[in-house]
Coordinates of C-alpha atoms in Angstrom, one line a residue:
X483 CA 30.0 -4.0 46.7
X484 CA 32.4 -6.8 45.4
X485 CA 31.2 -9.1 43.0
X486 CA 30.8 -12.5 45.2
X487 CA 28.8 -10.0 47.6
X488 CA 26.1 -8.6 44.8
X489 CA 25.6 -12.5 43.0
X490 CA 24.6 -13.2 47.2
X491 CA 22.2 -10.3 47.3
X492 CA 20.9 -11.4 43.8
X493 CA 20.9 -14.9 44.8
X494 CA 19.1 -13.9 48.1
X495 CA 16.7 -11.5 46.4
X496 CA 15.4 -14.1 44.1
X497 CA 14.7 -16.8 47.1
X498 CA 12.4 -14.6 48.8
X499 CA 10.4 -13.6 45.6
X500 CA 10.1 -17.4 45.2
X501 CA 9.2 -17.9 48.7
X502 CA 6.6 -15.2 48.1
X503 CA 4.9 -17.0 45.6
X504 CA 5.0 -20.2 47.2
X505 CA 3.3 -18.7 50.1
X506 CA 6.2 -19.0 52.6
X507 CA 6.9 -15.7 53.4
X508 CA 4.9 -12.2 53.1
X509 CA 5.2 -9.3 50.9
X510 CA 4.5 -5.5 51.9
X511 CA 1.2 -4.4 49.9
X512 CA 1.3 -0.7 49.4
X513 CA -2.2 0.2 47.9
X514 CA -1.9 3.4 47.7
X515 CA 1.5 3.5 46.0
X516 CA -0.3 0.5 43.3
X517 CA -3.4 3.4 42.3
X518 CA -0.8 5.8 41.8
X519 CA 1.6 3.3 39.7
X520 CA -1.2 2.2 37.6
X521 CA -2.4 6.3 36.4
X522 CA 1.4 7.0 35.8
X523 CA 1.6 4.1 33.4
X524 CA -1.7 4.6 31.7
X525 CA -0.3 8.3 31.1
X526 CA 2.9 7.1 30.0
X527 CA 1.6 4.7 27.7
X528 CA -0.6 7.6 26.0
X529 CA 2.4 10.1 25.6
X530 CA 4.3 7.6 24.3
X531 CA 1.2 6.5 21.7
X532 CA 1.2 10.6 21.4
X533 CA 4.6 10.9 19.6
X534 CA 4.1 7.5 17.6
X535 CA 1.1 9.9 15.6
X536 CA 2.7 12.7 15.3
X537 CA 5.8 10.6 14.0
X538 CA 3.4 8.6 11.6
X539 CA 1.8 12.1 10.8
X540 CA 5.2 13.1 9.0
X541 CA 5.8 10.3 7.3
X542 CA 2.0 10.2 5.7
X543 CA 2.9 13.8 5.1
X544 CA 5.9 13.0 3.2
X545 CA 4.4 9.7 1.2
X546 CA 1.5 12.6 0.3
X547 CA 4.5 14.7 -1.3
X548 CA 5.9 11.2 -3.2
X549 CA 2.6 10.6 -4.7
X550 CA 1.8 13.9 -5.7
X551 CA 5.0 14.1 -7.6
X552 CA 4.6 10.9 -8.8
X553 CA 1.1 12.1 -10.0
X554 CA 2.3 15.5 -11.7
X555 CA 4.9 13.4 -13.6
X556 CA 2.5 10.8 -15.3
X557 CA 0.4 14.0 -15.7
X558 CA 2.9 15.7 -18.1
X559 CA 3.7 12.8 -19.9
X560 CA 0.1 12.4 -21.3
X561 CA 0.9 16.5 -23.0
X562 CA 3.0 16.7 -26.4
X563 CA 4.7 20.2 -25.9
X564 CA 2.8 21.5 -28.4
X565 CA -0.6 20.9 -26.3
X566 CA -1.5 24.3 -24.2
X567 CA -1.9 22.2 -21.1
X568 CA 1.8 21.0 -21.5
X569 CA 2.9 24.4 -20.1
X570 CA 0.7 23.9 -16.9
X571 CA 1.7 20.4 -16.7
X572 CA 4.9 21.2 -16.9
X573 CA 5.0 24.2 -14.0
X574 CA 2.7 21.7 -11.7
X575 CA 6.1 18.9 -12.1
X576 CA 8.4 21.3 -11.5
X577 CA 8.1 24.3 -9.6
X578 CA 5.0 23.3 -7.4
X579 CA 6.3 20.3 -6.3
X580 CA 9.5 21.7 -5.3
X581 CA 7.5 24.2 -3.5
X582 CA 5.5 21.5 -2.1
X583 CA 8.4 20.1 -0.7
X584 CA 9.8 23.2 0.9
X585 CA 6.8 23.5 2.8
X586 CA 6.8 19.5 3.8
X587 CA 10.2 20.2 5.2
X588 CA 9.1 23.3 6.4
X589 CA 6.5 21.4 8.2
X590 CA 8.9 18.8 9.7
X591 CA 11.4 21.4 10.9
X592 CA 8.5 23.1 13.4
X593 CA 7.4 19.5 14.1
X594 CA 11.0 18.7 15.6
X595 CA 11.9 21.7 17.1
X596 CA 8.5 23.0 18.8
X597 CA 6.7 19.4 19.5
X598 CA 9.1 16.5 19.2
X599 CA 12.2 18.3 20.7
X600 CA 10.4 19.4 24.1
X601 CA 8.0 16.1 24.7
X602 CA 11.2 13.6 24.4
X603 CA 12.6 15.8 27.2
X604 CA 9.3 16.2 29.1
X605 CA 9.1 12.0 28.9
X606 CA 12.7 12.1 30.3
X607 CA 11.0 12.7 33.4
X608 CA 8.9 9.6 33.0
X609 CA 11.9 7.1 32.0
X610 CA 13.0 8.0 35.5
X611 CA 10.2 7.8 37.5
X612 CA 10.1 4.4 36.4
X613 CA 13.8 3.8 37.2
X614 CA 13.1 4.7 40.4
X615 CA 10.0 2.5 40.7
X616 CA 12.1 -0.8 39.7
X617 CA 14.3 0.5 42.4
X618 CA 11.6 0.6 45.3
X619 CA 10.6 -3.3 44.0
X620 CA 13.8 -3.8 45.2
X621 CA 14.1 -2.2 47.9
X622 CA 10.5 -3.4 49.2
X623 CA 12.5 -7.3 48.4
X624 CA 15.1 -6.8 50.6
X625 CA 13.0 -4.9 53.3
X626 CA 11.0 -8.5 53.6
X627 CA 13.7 -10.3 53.2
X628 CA 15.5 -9.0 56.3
X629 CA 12.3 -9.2 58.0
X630 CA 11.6 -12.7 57.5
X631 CA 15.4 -13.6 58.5
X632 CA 14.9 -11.4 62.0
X633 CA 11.6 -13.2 62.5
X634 CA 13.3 -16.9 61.6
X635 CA 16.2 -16.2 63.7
X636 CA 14.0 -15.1 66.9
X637 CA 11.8 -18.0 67.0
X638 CA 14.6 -20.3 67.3
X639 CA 15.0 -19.3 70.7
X640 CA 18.1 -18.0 73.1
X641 CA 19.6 -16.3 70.0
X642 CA 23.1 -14.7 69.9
X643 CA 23.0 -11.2 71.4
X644 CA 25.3 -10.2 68.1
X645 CA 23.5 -12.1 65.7
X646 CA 20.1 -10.6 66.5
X647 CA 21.4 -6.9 66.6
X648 CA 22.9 -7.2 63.3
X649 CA 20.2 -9.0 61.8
X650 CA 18.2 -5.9 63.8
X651 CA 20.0 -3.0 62.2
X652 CA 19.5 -4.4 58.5
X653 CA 15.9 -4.8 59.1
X654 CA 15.9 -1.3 60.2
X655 CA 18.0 0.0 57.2
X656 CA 16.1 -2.0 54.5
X657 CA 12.8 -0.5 55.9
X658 CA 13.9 3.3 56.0
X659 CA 15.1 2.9 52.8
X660 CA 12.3 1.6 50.9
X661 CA 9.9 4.3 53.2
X662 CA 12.0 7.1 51.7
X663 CA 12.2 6.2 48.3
X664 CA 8.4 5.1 48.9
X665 CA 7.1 8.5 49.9
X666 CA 9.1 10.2 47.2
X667 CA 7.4 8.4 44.5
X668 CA 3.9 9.1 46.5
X669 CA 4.7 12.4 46.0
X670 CA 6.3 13.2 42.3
X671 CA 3.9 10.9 40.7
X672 CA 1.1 13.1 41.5
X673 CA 2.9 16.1 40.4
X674 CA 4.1 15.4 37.1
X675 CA 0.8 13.9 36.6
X676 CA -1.1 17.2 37.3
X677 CA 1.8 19.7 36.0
X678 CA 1.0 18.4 32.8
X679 CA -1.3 20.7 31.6
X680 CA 0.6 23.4 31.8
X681 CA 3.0 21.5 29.4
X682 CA 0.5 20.8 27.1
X683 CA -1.2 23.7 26.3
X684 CA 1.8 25.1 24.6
X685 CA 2.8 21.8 22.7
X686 CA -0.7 21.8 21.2
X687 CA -0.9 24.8 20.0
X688 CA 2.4 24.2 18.4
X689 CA 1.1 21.2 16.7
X690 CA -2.1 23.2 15.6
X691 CA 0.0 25.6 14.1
X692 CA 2.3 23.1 12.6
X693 CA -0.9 21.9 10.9
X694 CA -2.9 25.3 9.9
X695 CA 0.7 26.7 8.4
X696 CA 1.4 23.5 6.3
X697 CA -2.0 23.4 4.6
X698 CA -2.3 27.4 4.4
X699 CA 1.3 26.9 2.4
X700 CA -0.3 24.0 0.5
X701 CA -3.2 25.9 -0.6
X702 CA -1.0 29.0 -1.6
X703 CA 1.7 26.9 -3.9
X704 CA -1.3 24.9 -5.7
X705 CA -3.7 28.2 -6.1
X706 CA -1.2 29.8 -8.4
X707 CA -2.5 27.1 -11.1
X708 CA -6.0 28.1 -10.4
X709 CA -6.1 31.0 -13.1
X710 CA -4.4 28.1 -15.6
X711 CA -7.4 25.7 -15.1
X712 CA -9.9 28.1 -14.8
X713 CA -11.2 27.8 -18.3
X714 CA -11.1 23.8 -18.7
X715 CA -14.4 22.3 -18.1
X716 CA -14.6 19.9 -15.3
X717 CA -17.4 18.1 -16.2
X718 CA -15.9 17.5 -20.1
X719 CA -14.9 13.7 -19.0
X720 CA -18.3 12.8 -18.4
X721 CA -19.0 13.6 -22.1
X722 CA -16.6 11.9 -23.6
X723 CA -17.3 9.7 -26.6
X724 CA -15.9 6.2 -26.9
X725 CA -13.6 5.9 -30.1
X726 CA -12.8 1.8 -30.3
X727 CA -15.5 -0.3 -32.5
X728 CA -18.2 -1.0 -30.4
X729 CA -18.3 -4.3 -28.6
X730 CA -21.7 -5.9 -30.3
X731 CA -19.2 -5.0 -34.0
X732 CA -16.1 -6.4 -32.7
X733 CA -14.6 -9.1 -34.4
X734 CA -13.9 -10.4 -31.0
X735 CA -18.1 -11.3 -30.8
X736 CA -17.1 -14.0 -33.7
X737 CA -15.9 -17.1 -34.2
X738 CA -11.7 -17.8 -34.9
X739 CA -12.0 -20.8 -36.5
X740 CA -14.2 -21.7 -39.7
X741 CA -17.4 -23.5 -38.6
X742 CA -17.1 -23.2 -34.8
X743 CA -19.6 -21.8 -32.9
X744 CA -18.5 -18.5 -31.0
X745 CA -17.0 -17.9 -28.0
X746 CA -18.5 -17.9 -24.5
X747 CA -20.5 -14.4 -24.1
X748 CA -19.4 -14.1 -28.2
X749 CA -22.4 -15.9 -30.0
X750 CA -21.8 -16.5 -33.7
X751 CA -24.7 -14.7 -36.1
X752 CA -26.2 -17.6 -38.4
X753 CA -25.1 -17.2 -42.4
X754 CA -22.5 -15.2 -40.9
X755 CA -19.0 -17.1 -42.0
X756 CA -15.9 -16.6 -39.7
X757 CA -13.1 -14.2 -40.3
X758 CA -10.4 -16.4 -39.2
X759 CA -8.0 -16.3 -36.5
X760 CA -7.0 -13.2 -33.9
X761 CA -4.1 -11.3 -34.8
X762 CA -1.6 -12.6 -32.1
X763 CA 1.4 -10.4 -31.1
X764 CA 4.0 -12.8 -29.3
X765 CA 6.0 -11.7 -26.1
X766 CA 9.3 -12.7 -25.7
X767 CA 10.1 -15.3 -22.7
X768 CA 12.1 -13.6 -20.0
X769 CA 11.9 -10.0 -21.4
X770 CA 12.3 -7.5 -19.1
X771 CA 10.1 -5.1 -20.9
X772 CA 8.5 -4.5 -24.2
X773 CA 10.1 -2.4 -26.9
X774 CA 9.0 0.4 -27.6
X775 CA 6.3 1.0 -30.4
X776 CA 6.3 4.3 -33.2
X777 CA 3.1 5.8 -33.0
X778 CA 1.9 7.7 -35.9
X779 CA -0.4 10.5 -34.8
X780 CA -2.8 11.9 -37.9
X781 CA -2.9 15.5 -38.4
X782 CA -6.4 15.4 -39.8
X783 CA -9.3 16.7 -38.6
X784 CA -11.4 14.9 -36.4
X785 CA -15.1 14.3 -38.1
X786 CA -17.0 17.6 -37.4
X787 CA -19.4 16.6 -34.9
X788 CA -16.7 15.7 -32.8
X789 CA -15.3 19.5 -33.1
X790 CA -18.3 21.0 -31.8
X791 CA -19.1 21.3 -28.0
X792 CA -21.7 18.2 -27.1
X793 CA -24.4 20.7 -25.5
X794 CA -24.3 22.6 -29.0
X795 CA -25.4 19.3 -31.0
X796 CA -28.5 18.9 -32.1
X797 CA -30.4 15.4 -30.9
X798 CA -32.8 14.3 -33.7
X799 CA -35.5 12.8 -32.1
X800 CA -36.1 9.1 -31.1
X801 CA -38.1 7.3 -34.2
X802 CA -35.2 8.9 -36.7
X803 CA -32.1 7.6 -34.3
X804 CA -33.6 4.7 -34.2
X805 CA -34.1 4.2 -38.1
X806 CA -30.9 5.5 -38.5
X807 CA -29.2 3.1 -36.4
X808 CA -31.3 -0.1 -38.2
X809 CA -29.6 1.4 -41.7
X810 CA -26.6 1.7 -40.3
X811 CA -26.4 -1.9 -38.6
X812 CA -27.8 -3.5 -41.6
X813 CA -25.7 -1.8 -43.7
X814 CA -22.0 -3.1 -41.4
X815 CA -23.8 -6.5 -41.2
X816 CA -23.6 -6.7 -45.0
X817 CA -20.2 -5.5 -45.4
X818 CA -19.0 -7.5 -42.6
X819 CA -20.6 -11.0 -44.1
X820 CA -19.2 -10.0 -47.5
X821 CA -15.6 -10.3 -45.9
X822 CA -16.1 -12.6 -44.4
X823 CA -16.9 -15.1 -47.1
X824 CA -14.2 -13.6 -49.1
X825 CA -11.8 -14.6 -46.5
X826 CA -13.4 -18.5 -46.6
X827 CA -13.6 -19.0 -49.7
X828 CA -9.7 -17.9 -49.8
X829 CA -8.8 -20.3 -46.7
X830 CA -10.9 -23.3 -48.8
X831 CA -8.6 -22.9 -51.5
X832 CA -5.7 -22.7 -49.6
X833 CA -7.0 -26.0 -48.1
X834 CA -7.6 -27.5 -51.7
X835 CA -4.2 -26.5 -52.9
X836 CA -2.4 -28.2 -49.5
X837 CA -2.0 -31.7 -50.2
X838 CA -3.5 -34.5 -48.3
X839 CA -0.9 -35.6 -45.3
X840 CA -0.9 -37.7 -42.8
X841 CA 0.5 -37.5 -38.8
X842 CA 3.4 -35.8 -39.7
X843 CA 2.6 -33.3 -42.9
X844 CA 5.1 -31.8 -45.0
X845 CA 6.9 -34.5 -45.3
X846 CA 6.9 -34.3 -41.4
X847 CA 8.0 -30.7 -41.4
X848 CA 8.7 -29.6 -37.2
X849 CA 8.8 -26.3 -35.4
X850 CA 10.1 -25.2 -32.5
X851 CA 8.1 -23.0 -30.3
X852 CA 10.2 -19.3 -29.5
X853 CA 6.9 -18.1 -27.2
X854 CA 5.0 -20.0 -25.3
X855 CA 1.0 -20.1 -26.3
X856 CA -1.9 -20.7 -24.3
X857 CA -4.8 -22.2 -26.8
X858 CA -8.4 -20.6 -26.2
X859 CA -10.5 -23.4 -26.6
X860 CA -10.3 -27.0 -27.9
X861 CA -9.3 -25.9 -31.6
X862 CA -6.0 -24.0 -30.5
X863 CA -2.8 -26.0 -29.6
X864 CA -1.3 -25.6 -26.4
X865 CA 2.4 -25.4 -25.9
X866 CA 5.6 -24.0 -24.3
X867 CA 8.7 -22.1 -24.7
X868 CA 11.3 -24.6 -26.5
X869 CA 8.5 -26.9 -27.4
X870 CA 9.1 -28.9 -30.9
X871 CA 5.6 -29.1 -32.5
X872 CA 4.9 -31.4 -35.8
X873 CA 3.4 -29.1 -38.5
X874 CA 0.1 -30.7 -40.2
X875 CA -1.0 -27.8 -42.8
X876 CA 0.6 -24.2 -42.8
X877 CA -1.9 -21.8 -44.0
X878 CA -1.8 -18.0 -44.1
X879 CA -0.9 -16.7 -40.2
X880 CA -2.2 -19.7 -38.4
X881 CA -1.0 -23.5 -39.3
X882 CA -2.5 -26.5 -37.6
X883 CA 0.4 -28.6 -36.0
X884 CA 0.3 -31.6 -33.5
X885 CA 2.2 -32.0 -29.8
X886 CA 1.4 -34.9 -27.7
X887 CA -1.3 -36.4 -29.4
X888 CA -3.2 -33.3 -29.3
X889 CA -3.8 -31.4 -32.8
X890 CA -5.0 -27.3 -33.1
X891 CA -4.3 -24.4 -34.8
X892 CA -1.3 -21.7 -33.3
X893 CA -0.2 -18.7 -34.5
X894 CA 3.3 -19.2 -37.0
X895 CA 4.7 -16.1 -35.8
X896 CA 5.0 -17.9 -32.4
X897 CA 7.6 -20.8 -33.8
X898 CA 10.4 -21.0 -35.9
X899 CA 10.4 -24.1 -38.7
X900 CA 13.5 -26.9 -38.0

């Protein structure tokens, strides 16, 4: 077919779809081919959904392997070597999860060969059934196009003898063509609809295998660490004993500043005088990471009833823990208040010994800011990276300084003097 001839039959094909919907012309209604076209799609549609799960079954399958490696390596990482679990740490991040891997790919391999392999070729069938159903549309398009031409041409009256033949003989080619093609489809659709079963049974037992060999290899790699980890007591986390100063002691519960009342949630006691400012460590802006920090590790021995197991202690009974707990409060509330007033009366002096100064102290001494700081409440100074900050009084590690009107205490450790 030349080129002018198929941009006709395109051209032509198109008119009589629009004349179709415009109610000008008919179109053949086959209802028995529509049931059969709708079950081949809704069967089509779930193969197709089908290998989408057993494609998103792999990859969860292989982001399982990622995270368990992931998890093994952070799990080493909390041994020293000299710890006995560092050995068993150590086999779980090496040689089980390269085992565990082998039998992921293991997995994978069966998937593609026994399951994926053999349905893409079984749906090859289904990409051309509906090739062939896009070419009965137009077939069925041409059949009433020819038809509606033969019927135009007639009722004109006295046609051409020639004219009507060959309008005739189209008619009659259009329709046995779209019939043939018609009835083949009645008849495959229903066959590769019922055949497959017979497919199926196979390709699921492949992909129950797949399954019951993957976990049976899973189960065999991780049980080697059983006899390892059969001596650690699972329930020993449930046990464990905090080790940071309780929250009702923290310093945190207290005031920062001399004279102010506590925090939000942090009352301050009465006759209890404030220990001063937080310790503030300063973060550089734009670090990419913090450095890293030496850790000293003690080689003593922890206190003795930590050393023995918790069941083995002995719980003295209600009225002594109580009492014992009232000393031992008491006795911390006394220390704590004692250092507390040491550390006022010491910040008074320091104030007695600073002399008196006006808006810009020192002479009108300035910082710049190296860290940005974000005050706490209305007693801190607020201010950013680069920021040039009037200093008022400098005393011990907090100084009180002024920026935009505003006056507050900030760390010195977070600005460097001009």
């Amino acid at each position: 077919m030349s080129f002018l001839k198929k941009i006709n039959t395109t051209v032509a094909r198109v008119k009589q779809n629009a004349m179709v919907v415009m109610g000008m012309s008919e179109e053949t209604v086959d209802q028995t081919f529509l049931g059969l076209e709708t079950s081949f799609r809704e069967q089509h549609s779930s193969m197709k959904k089908l290998s989408k799960y057993v494609t998103s079954y792999l990859d969860a399958v292989k982001d399982l392997g990622t995270a368990s490696n992931g998890m093994s390596q952070m799990i080493l990482g909390q041994y020293e070597q000299t710890s006995p679990m560092h050995r068993v740490a150590l086999i779980l991040n090496e040689r089980t999860s390269s085992e565990m891997e082998t039998v992921r790919q293991r997995l994978d391999q069966k998937y593609q060969e026994a399951f994926m392999g053999p349905l893409s070729e079984y749906l090859g069938q289904y990409k051309t059934i509906e090739d062939r159903i896009t070419e009965r549309k137009t077939r069925l398009v041409d059949m009433d196009r020819y038809r509606f031409e033969l019927k135009q041409f007639m009722e004109k009256g006295a046609p051409d003898p020639t004219r009507l033949q060959m309008l005739k003989d189209k008619s009659d080619a259009a329709t046995a063509a779209y019939h043939e093609l018609n009835d083949e489809l009645c008849r495959d659709i229903p066959k590769l609809l019922n055949n497959r079963f017979s497919f199926f049974d196979s390709l699921f037992a492949n992909l129950y295998d797949g399954q019951v060999q993957f976990f049976n290899d899973s189960f065999r790699v991780l049980s080697t660490l059983s006899p390892e980890l059969a001596n650690v007591n699972r329930n020993g986390h449930f046990n464990y004993l905090r080790v940071i100063t309780d929250d009702s002691l923290s310093s945190a519960r207290r005031p920062a500043v001399p004279g102010q009342p506590g925090q939000p949630g942090q009352p301050g006691q009465p006759g209890q005088a404030a220990q001063g400012p937080r310790p503030i460590t300063p973060v550089a802006v734009g670090a990419a990471s913090a450095a890293p920090v030496a850790v000293a590790y003690s080689t003593q021995q922890p206190p003795q009833q930590y050393q023995q197991p918790i069941q083995q202690q002995q719980q003295p009974n209600l009225q002594q823990q109580q009492l014992q707990q009232q000393q031992m409060l008491q006795q911390q509330q006394m220390l704590q208040q004692q250092q507390m007033l040491q550390q006022q009366q010491q910040q008074q002096a320091a104030m007695a010994r600073a002399p008196s100064m006006g808006a810009g102290g020192f002479g009108g001494s300035k910082a710049k800011a190296l860290f940005p700081f974000q005050g706490q409440d209305d007693t801190e100074l607020t201010f950013q990276f680069n920021d040039i900050i009037t200093i008022i009084r400098e005393s011990g590690d907090w100084w009180e300084g002024e920026l935009n009107g505003r006056r507050g205490l900030f760390p010195s450790n977070y600005v460097q003097k001009l």
